[in-house]
mmCIF file of C-alpha atoms in Angstrom:
data_model
loop_
_atom_site.group_PDB
_atom_site.id
_atom_site.type_symbol
_atom_site.label_atom_id
_atom_site.label_comp_id
_atom_site.label_asym_id
_atom_site.label_seq_id
_atom_site.Cartn_x
_atom_site.Cartn_y
_atom_site.Cartn_z
ATOM 1 C CA MET A 1 35.350 -25.257 23.362
ATOM 2 C CA SER A 2 39.132 -25.765 23.230
ATOM 3 C CA ILE A 3 41.723 -24.043 25.427
ATOM 4 C CA LEU A 4 43.499 -22.728 22.337
ATOM 5 C CA SER A 5 40.288 -21.284 20.941
ATOM 6 C CA THR A 6 39.521 -19.593 24.257
ATOM 7 C CA LEU A 7 43.011 -18.111 24.499
ATOM 8 C CA GLU A 8 42.783 -16.840 20.933
ATOM 9 C CA GLY A 9 39.492 -15.101 21.611
ATOM 10 C CA VAL A 10 40.660 -13.504 24.853
ATOM 11 C CA SER A 11 44.051 -12.407 23.511
ATOM 12 C CA SER A 12 42.459 -10.996 20.358
ATOM 13 C CA THR A 13 40.060 -8.865 22.395
ATOM 14 C CA VAL A 14 42.679 -7.606 24.852
ATOM 15 C CA PHE A 15 45.161 -6.777 22.073
ATOM 16 C CA SER A 16 42.526 -5.042 19.952
ATOM 17 C CA ASN A 17 41.131 -2.903 22.735
ATOM 18 C CA ILE A 18 44.504 -1.826 24.114
ATOM 19 C CA PHE A 19 46.589 -1.386 20.966
ATOM 20 C CA ILE A 20 44.208 -0.900 18.025
ATOM 21 C CA GLN A 21 42.278 2.271 17.315
ATOM 22 C CA LEU A 22 39.646 1.729 14.652
ATOM 23 C CA PRO A 23 39.724 4.075 11.654
ATOM 24 C CA TYR A 24 37.216 6.908 11.644
ATOM 25 C CA PRO A 25 34.601 6.165 8.936
ATOM 26 C CA GLU A 26 34.968 8.100 5.717
ATOM 27 C CA GLY A 27 33.096 7.861 2.427
ATOM 28 C CA ASP A 28 30.033 9.037 0.558
ATOM 29 C CA LEU A 29 26.644 7.418 1.108
ATOM 30 C CA SER A 30 24.613 10.071 -0.682
ATOM 31 C CA GLY A 31 21.505 8.715 -2.377
ATOM 32 C CA GLN A 32 21.484 5.526 -0.318
ATOM 33 C CA THR A 33 18.778 4.058 1.896
ATOM 34 C CA ILE A 34 19.984 2.004 4.859
ATOM 35 C CA ILE A 35 18.080 0.131 7.561
ATOM 36 C CA VAL A 36 19.623 -0.123 11.031
ATOM 37 C CA SER A 37 17.873 -2.327 13.571
ATOM 38 C CA GLY A 38 18.362 -1.707 17.274
ATOM 39 C CA SER A 39 19.295 1.865 16.415
ATOM 40 C CA ASN A 40 17.833 3.775 19.348
ATOM 41 C CA GLN A 41 20.835 3.076 21.616
ATOM 42 C CA GLY A 42 24.345 1.652 21.833
ATOM 43 C CA LEU A 43 26.280 0.564 18.778
ATOM 44 C CA GLY A 44 23.272 0.899 16.468
ATOM 45 C CA PHE A 45 22.708 4.489 17.529
ATOM 46 C CA GLU A 46 26.346 5.503 17.059
ATOM 47 C CA ALA A 47 26.525 3.671 13.714
ATOM 48 C CA SER A 48 23.412 5.572 12.624
ATOM 49 C CA ARG A 49 25.076 8.857 13.537
ATOM 50 C CA HIS A 50 28.061 7.980 11.345
ATOM 51 C CA LEU A 51 25.823 6.940 8.447
ATOM 52 C CA LEU A 52 23.975 10.245 8.581
ATOM 53 C CA ARG A 53 27.248 12.142 8.759
ATOM 54 C CA LEU A 54 28.406 10.290 5.628
ATOM 55 C CA GLY A 55 25.355 11.494 3.738
ATOM 56 C CA VAL A 56 22.928 8.568 3.667
ATOM 57 C CA GLU A 57 19.766 9.906 2.042
ATOM 58 C CA LYS A 58 17.324 7.833 4.078
ATOM 59 C CA LEU A 59 18.000 6.111 7.398
ATOM 60 C CA ILE A 60 15.348 3.694 8.589
ATOM 61 C CA MET A 61 15.607 3.227 12.352
ATOM 62 C CA ALA A 62 14.084 -0.195 13.012
ATOM 63 C CA VAL A 63 13.253 -0.263 16.719
ATOM 64 C CA ARG A 64 11.010 -2.160 19.126
ATOM 65 C CA GLY A 65 9.720 0.935 20.939
ATOM 66 C CA LEU A 66 8.570 3.839 18.777
ATOM 67 C CA LYS A 67 8.714 6.383 21.613
ATOM 68 C CA LYS A 68 12.363 5.637 22.390
ATOM 69 C CA GLY A 69 13.067 5.476 18.678
ATOM 70 C CA GLU A 70 11.625 8.934 18.109
ATOM 71 C CA SER A 71 13.662 10.345 20.981
ATOM 72 C CA ALA A 72 16.825 8.859 19.465
ATOM 73 C CA ARG A 73 15.824 10.189 16.029
ATOM 74 C CA GLN A 74 15.585 13.736 17.356
ATOM 75 C CA GLU A 75 19.008 13.417 18.989
ATOM 76 C CA LEU A 76 20.523 12.121 15.750
ATOM 77 C CA LEU A 77 18.992 14.919 13.700
ATOM 78 C CA LYS A 78 20.253 17.524 16.143
ATOM 79 C CA SER A 79 23.800 16.157 16.320
ATOM 80 C CA THR A 80 24.178 15.730 12.543
ATOM 81 C CA ASP A 81 22.222 18.802 11.421
ATOM 82 C CA ARG A 82 20.311 16.696 8.918
ATOM 83 C CA GLU A 83 16.837 17.399 7.567
ATOM 84 C CA GLU A 84 13.792 15.790 9.191
ATOM 85 C CA SER A 85 13.049 13.655 6.133
ATOM 86 C CA SER A 86 16.426 11.900 6.304
ATOM 87 C CA VAL A 87 15.425 9.663 9.248
ATOM 88 C CA GLU A 88 12.322 7.552 9.771
ATOM 89 C CA VAL A 89 11.421 5.380 12.753
ATOM 90 C CA TRP A 90 9.751 2.047 12.000
ATOM 91 C CA GLN A 91 8.653 -0.600 14.457
ATOM 92 C CA LEU A 92 10.488 -3.928 14.418
ATOM 93 C CA ASP A 93 10.307 -6.433 17.264
ATOM 94 C CA MET A 94 12.822 -9.211 16.637
ATOM 95 C CA ASP A 95 11.016 -11.293 19.245
ATOM 96 C CA SER A 96 8.019 -11.574 16.900
ATOM 97 C CA TYR A 97 8.028 -13.212 13.468
ATOM 98 C CA THR A 98 4.829 -11.349 12.628
ATOM 99 C CA SER A 99 6.586 -8.058 13.337
ATOM 100 C CA VAL A 100 9.533 -9.049 11.129
ATOM 101 C CA LYS A 101 7.224 -9.939 8.255
ATOM 102 C CA SER A 102 5.208 -6.716 8.643
ATOM 103 C CA PHE A 103 8.395 -4.660 8.658
ATOM 104 C CA VAL A 104 9.627 -6.280 5.437
ATOM 105 C CA SER A 105 6.263 -5.730 3.741
ATOM 106 C CA ARG A 106 6.639 -2.042 4.491
ATOM 107 C CA ALA A 107 10.259 -2.015 3.296
ATOM 108 C CA ALA A 108 9.166 -3.507 -0.033
ATOM 109 C CA ALA A 109 7.581 -0.153 -0.878
ATOM 110 C CA LEU A 110 10.835 1.784 -0.498
ATOM 111 C CA PRO A 111 12.129 3.298 -3.757
ATOM 112 C CA ARG A 112 15.461 1.593 -3.109
ATOM 113 C CA LEU A 113 17.351 -0.287 -0.409
ATOM 114 C CA ASP A 114 21.140 -0.281 -0.282
ATOM 115 C CA ALA A 115 22.003 -1.950 3.001
ATOM 116 C CA LEU A 116 20.819 -3.553 6.209
ATOM 117 C CA LEU A 117 22.694 -3.345 9.493
ATOM 118 C CA ALA A 118 20.993 -6.116 11.488
ATOM 119 C CA ASN A 119 22.242 -4.833 14.811
ATOM 120 C CA ALA A 120 19.380 -5.747 17.160
ATOM 121 C CA GLY A 121 20.457 -8.435 19.616
ATOM 122 C CA LEU A 122 19.860 -9.902 23.034
ATOM 123 C CA ALA A 123 22.081 -11.073 25.891
ATOM 124 C CA THR A 124 20.330 -12.522 28.921
ATOM 125 C CA ASN A 125 20.972 -15.024 31.693
ATOM 126 C CA THR A 126 17.294 -15.952 31.923
ATOM 127 C CA PHE A 127 15.956 -18.913 29.970
ATOM 128 C CA SER A 128 12.603 -18.165 28.345
ATOM 129 C CA VAL A 129 10.873 -19.355 25.204
ATOM 130 C CA SER A 130 9.434 -17.180 22.446
ATOM 131 C CA GLU A 131 8.237 -18.245 18.991
ATOM 132 C CA GLU A 132 8.978 -21.898 19.903
ATOM 133 C CA ASP A 133 12.685 -21.336 20.661
ATOM 134 C CA GLU A 134 14.790 -20.017 23.509
ATOM 135 C CA LYS A 135 14.547 -16.239 23.266
ATOM 136 C CA THR A 136 18.228 -15.531 22.514
ATOM 137 C CA ILE A 137 18.100 -17.940 19.581
ATOM 138 C CA THR A 138 14.838 -16.426 18.347
ATOM 139 C CA VAL A 139 16.126 -12.850 18.424
ATOM 140 C CA ASN A 140 19.816 -13.213 17.544
ATOM 141 C CA VAL A 141 19.556 -16.036 15.031
ATOM 142 C CA VAL A 142 16.182 -17.062 13.590
ATOM 143 C CA SER A 143 14.574 -13.613 13.330
ATOM 144 C CA THR A 144 17.823 -12.149 12.028
ATOM 145 C CA PHE A 145 18.018 -14.626 9.151
ATOM 146 C CA LEU A 146 14.271 -14.355 8.562
ATOM 147 C CA LEU A 147 14.706 -10.596 8.162
ATOM 148 C CA ILE A 148 17.627 -11.103 5.793
ATOM 149 C CA ALA A 149 15.947 -13.733 3.655
ATOM 150 C CA LEU A 150 12.791 -11.638 3.336
ATOM 151 C CA LEU A 151 14.771 -8.524 2.349
ATOM 152 C CA ILE A 152 16.968 -10.247 -0.253
ATOM 153 C CA PRO A 153 14.415 -9.734 -3.095
ATOM 154 C CA LYS A 154 14.229 -5.993 -2.365
ATOM 155 C CA LEU A 155 18.007 -5.692 -2.195
ATOM 156 C CA ARG A 156 18.388 -7.544 -5.496
ATOM 157 C CA GLU A 157 15.720 -5.368 -7.089
ATOM 158 C CA SER A 158 17.676 -2.275 -6.020
ATOM 159 C CA ALA A 159 20.899 -3.819 -7.297
ATOM 160 C CA SER A 160 19.414 -4.271 -10.780
ATOM 161 C CA LYS A 161 17.635 -0.925 -10.891
ATOM 162 C CA PHE A 162 20.446 1.262 -9.556
ATOM 163 C CA ASN A 163 23.522 -0.778 -10.536
ATOM 164 C CA ILE A 164 24.677 -1.176 -6.941
ATOM 165 C CA ILE A 165 25.974 -3.974 -4.722
ATOM 166 C CA PRO A 166 23.730 -4.108 -1.642
ATOM 167 C CA ARG A 167 25.208 -5.084 1.724
ATOM 168 C CA ILE A 168 24.010 -6.886 4.841
ATOM 169 C CA THR A 169 25.962 -6.690 8.093
ATOM 170 C CA ILE A 170 25.291 -8.736 11.239
ATOM 171 C CA PRO A 171 27.448 -7.780 14.248
ATOM 172 C CA ASN A 172 29.412 -10.646 15.784
ATOM 173 C CA SER A 173 31.693 -11.147 18.781
ATOM 174 C CA ALA A 174 35.017 -12.709 19.715
ATOM 175 C CA LEU A 175 32.949 -14.560 22.304
ATOM 176 C CA HIS A 176 32.150 -17.069 19.559
ATOM 177 C CA TYR A 177 35.647 -18.452 20.256
ATOM 178 C CA ILE A 178 34.495 -19.712 23.656
ATOM 179 C CA ALA A 179 31.112 -21.106 22.567
ATOM 180 C CA SER A 180 30.373 -24.648 23.692
ATOM 181 C CA LEU A 181 29.500 -27.292 21.097
ATOM 182 C CA GLU A 182 27.662 -29.557 23.538
ATOM 183 C CA GLN A 183 24.228 -28.707 22.142
ATOM 184 C CA LEU A 184 25.358 -28.649 18.506
ATOM 185 C CA ASP A 185 25.685 -32.349 17.725
ATOM 186 C CA PRO A 186 25.019 -32.658 13.959
ATOM 187 C CA GLN A 187 24.194 -36.336 14.378
ATOM 188 C CA ASN A 188 21.557 -35.794 17.059
ATOM 189 C CA GLU A 189 18.362 -37.244 15.588
ATOM 190 C CA SER A 190 16.248 -34.812 17.586
ATOM 191 C CA GLY A 191 17.956 -31.868 15.918
ATOM 192 C CA ILE A 192 20.048 -28.904 17.001
ATOM 193 C CA PHE A 193 17.166 -26.545 17.739
ATOM 194 C CA LYS A 194 15.474 -29.058 20.010
ATOM 195 C CA SER A 195 18.739 -29.467 21.889
ATOM 196 C CA LEU A 196 19.086 -25.689 22.225
ATOM 197 C CA ASN A 197 15.593 -25.554 23.726
ATOM 198 C CA ASN A 198 16.414 -28.041 26.476
ATOM 199 C CA LYS A 199 16.356 -25.820 29.548
ATOM 200 C CA GLU A 200 18.015 -28.369 31.828
ATOM 201 C CA ALA A 201 20.954 -28.787 29.453
ATOM 202 C CA THR A 202 21.400 -25.078 28.781
ATOM 203 C CA ASN A 203 24.037 -22.866 30.393
ATOM 204 C CA MET A 204 22.608 -19.404 29.784
ATOM 205 C CA ALA A 205 25.947 -17.765 30.607
ATOM 206 C CA GLY A 206 27.202 -19.249 27.352
ATOM 207 C CA ARG A 207 24.087 -18.669 25.263
ATOM 208 C CA TYR A 208 25.093 -15.282 23.788
ATOM 209 C CA PRO A 209 28.512 -16.596 22.587
ATOM 210 C CA LEU A 210 26.726 -19.619 21.127
ATOM 211 C CA SER A 211 24.254 -17.399 19.291
ATOM 212 C CA LYS A 212 27.160 -15.537 17.674
ATOM 213 C CA LEU A 213 28.743 -18.827 16.609
ATOM 214 C CA LEU A 214 25.433 -19.762 14.981
ATOM 215 C CA VAL A 215 25.378 -16.395 13.200
ATOM 216 C CA LEU A 216 28.797 -17.220 11.742
ATOM 217 C CA PHE A 217 27.575 -20.612 10.557
ATOM 218 C CA GLY A 218 24.478 -18.969 9.112
ATOM 219 C CA VAL A 219 26.359 -16.227 7.268
ATOM 220 C CA ARG A 220 28.799 -18.674 5.708
ATOM 221 C CA ALA A 221 26.049 -21.077 4.660
ATOM 222 C CA PHE A 222 23.808 -18.276 3.394
ATOM 223 C CA VAL A 223 26.577 -16.842 1.222
ATOM 224 C CA ASN A 224 27.396 -20.315 -0.142
ATOM 225 C CA ARG A 225 23.775 -20.769 -1.204
ATOM 226 C CA LEU A 226 23.414 -17.280 -2.659
ATOM 227 C CA SER A 227 26.624 -17.706 -4.676
ATOM 228 C CA GLN A 228 24.948 -20.495 -6.648
ATOM 229 C CA SER A 229 22.346 -18.055 -7.945
ATOM 230 C CA GLN A 230 22.656 -15.924 -11.074
ATOM 231 C CA ALA A 231 20.873 -13.083 -9.293
ATOM 232 C CA PRO A 232 22.709 -9.841 -8.401
ATOM 233 C CA LEU A 233 25.306 -10.089 -5.645
ATOM 234 C CA VAL A 234 24.361 -9.136 -2.103
ATOM 235 C CA ILE A 235 27.344 -8.901 0.261
ATOM 236 C CA ILE A 236 26.805 -10.406 3.712
ATOM 237 C CA ASN A 237 29.442 -10.048 6.422
ATOM 238 C CA THR A 238 29.688 -10.304 10.203
ATOM 239 C CA PRO A 239 32.068 -7.877 11.986
ATOM 240 C CA ASN A 240 33.293 -7.990 15.570
ATOM 241 C CA PRO A 241 33.239 -4.506 17.146
ATOM 242 C CA SER A 242 35.056 -6.069 20.125
ATOM 243 C CA PHE A 243 34.194 -5.485 23.770
ATOM 244 C CA CYS A 244 32.341 -2.168 23.960
ATOM 245 C CA LYS A 245 30.471 -0.065 26.469
ATOM 246 C CA SER A 246 26.872 -0.630 25.433
ATOM 247 C CA GLN A 247 23.435 -1.607 26.686
ATOM 248 C CA LEU A 248 23.914 -5.243 25.656
ATOM 249 C CA VAL A 249 24.966 -6.354 29.138
ATOM 250 C CA ARG A 250 22.094 -4.574 30.877
ATOM 251 C CA GLU A 251 20.360 -7.895 31.620
ATOM 252 C CA THR A 252 23.448 -9.642 32.974
ATOM 253 C CA ASP A 253 24.409 -9.762 36.641
ATOM 254 C CA SER A 254 28.116 -10.504 36.231
ATOM 255 C CA VAL A 255 30.240 -8.231 38.399
ATOM 256 C CA GLY A 256 33.351 -9.354 36.519
ATOM 257 C CA LEU A 257 31.804 -8.397 33.194
ATOM 258 C CA ARG A 258 30.851 -4.961 34.423
ATOM 259 C CA VAL A 259 34.320 -4.336 35.881
ATOM 260 C CA GLY A 260 35.900 -5.555 32.653
ATOM 261 C CA GLU A 261 33.657 -3.226 30.675
ATOM 262 C CA ARG A 262 34.836 -0.276 32.754
ATOM 263 C CA LEU A 263 38.542 -1.136 32.413
ATOM 264 C CA LEU A 264 38.840 -2.601 28.929
ATOM 265 C CA ALA A 265 35.833 -1.830 26.758
ATOM 266 C CA ARG A 266 35.971 0.448 23.747
ATOM 267 C CA SER A 267 33.637 3.402 23.650
ATOM 268 C CA THR A 268 30.358 2.744 21.907
ATOM 269 C CA GLU A 269 31.289 5.249 19.220
ATOM 270 C CA GLU A 270 34.592 3.538 18.435
ATOM 271 C CA GLY A 271 32.969 0.115 18.356
ATOM 272 C CA SER A 272 30.363 1.394 15.920
ATOM 273 C CA ARG A 273 33.146 2.218 13.460
ATOM 274 C CA ALA A 274 33.588 -1.524 12.862
ATOM 275 C CA LEU A 275 29.923 -1.829 11.915
ATOM 276 C CA VAL A 276 30.039 1.168 9.572
ATOM 277 C CA HIS A 277 33.205 -0.189 7.940
ATOM 278 C CA ALA A 278 31.454 -3.519 7.351
ATOM 279 C CA ILE A 279 28.333 -1.919 5.887
ATOM 280 C CA MET A 280 30.589 -0.126 3.382
ATOM 281 C CA ALA A 281 32.975 -3.040 2.722
ATOM 282 C CA ASP A 282 33.604 -4.539 -0.708
ATOM 283 C CA GLU A 283 33.216 -8.063 -2.098
ATOM 284 C CA LYS A 284 36.281 -9.331 -0.218
ATOM 285 C CA SER A 285 34.173 -9.189 2.947
ATOM 286 C CA ASN A 286 31.402 -11.407 1.568
ATOM 287 C CA GLY A 287 30.778 -14.316 3.923
ATOM 288 C CA GLN A 288 33.592 -13.194 6.196
ATOM 289 C CA TYR A 289 34.198 -12.509 9.874
ATOM 290 C CA LEU A 290 35.849 -9.111 10.396
ATOM 291 C CA THR A 291 37.939 -7.817 13.277
ATOM 292 C CA ASN A 292 39.548 -4.366 13.545
ATOM 293 C CA CYS A 293 38.018 -3.483 10.167
ATOM 294 C CA ARG A 294 39.807 -6.352 8.422
ATOM 295 C CA VAL A 295 38.875 -9.839 7.286
ATOM 296 C CA HIS A 296 39.934 -12.201 10.078
ATOM 297 C CA SER A 297 39.848 -15.971 10.523
ATOM 298 C CA PRO A 298 37.086 -17.075 12.878
ATOM 299 C CA SER A 299 37.560 -19.758 15.508
ATOM 300 C CA CYS A 300 38.695 -23.175 14.310
ATOM 301 C CA ILE A 301 35.318 -24.302 15.657
ATOM 302 C CA VAL A 302 33.881 -22.729 12.511
ATOM 303 C CA THR A 303 36.390 -23.944 9.937
ATOM 304 C CA ASN A 304 37.377 -27.465 10.985
ATOM 305 C CA GLY A 305 35.677 -30.658 9.833
ATOM 306 C CA LYS A 306 33.291 -30.839 12.756
ATOM 307 C CA GLY A 307 32.388 -27.209 12.298
ATOM 308 C CA VAL A 308 31.508 -27.799 8.651
ATOM 309 C CA MET A 309 29.218 -30.657 9.665
ATOM 310 C CA ILE A 310 27.536 -28.541 12.337
ATOM 311 C CA GLN A 311 27.079 -25.685 9.867
ATOM 312 C CA GLU A 312 25.380 -27.914 7.302
ATOM 313 C CA ALA A 313 23.078 -29.559 9.841
ATOM 314 C CA PHE A 314 22.199 -26.267 11.532
ATOM 315 C CA PHE A 315 21.497 -24.464 8.269
ATOM 316 C CA GLU A 316 19.271 -27.222 6.920
ATOM 317 C CA GLU A 317 17.228 -27.055 10.096
ATOM 318 C CA MET A 318 17.045 -23.277 9.883
ATOM 319 C CA VAL A 319 15.901 -23.390 6.264
ATOM 320 C CA THR A 320 13.089 -25.721 7.284
ATOM 321 C CA LYS A 321 12.192 -23.408 10.165
ATOM 322 C CA LEU A 322 12.208 -20.284 7.970
ATOM 323 C CA GLU A 323 9.984 -21.995 5.392
ATOM 324 C CA LYS A 324 7.504 -22.857 8.130
ATOM 325 C CA ILE A 325 7.472 -19.249 9.315
ATOM 326 C CA ALA A 326 7.207 -17.686 5.847
ATOM 327 C CA PRO A 327 6.567 -20.226 3.062
ATOM 328 C CA GLY A 328 8.692 -19.498 -0.009
ATOM 329 C CA VAL A 329 11.157 -17.274 1.843
ATOM 330 C CA THR A 330 14.162 -19.432 1.017
ATOM 331 C CA SER A 331 13.477 -19.369 -2.718
ATOM 332 C CA CYS A 332 16.045 -16.556 -2.829
ATOM 333 C CA PHE A 333 18.655 -19.295 -2.942
#
């Protein structure tokens, strides 16, 4: 990471949280079906409340624990005065590729699908492996793009049938500005994922920022591939809600982070406005990083020559990985 990139990320967050108030979501989502993962708490929960308030016909709460999901569902219904049928709770464990595939099989039977808010994420200081990769990478990156790739056919079907432009939103973070590139050597013959799974070489304090950098690479590469298809457009964007009070840091033991959250963080509700804005954004947001509800340039790590090389190498590896998990999944592009 460069000093300039770090300063840009820090100054952007401080300025945003002190001087910028995000616009309250407005619009009409009547008739639409939207999936929100990680929706039983935090940003996903507050975004779901806004979506219901804006009239979404069917909200699918994709959660790991059905009991907690049902409790959150009842709270959402009560606070929005919506009918019982407007919200369903489905199980989705982003730590399991089998769960992701089962969830998508169920979603294929929906009459229509307008949008996916892929909000579920993980931040941890503990190195552990799941589904052959370090857990943060599995949950925040591989499973997220597996979910997206598997849902693309359903979104395109809805686009053709209902004359809509479906949307996919993956929350990001200004922390991607401080991500280290040490384990992202595009010329490493062993590959990027193998490097990321090297426990001895991994600084877990920087793993969450790195996962968000990989999401940016993935979104940009995914949109580039999809743009070559003649199939209906599906908008994919990645907004930064900025530093918010949420459950994301529950597994961290940083006193500084917790103090900073108390002094500087946006409320969870205000942060969720950025996610709702992105899920309703137009074609100008396609493939873009958003901050304060506007398209914003990501770190130079993403856009410079080295970043382009890393993006290409990383995405090729991810395509291979996704094909191994679900053969044929990448035929969407």
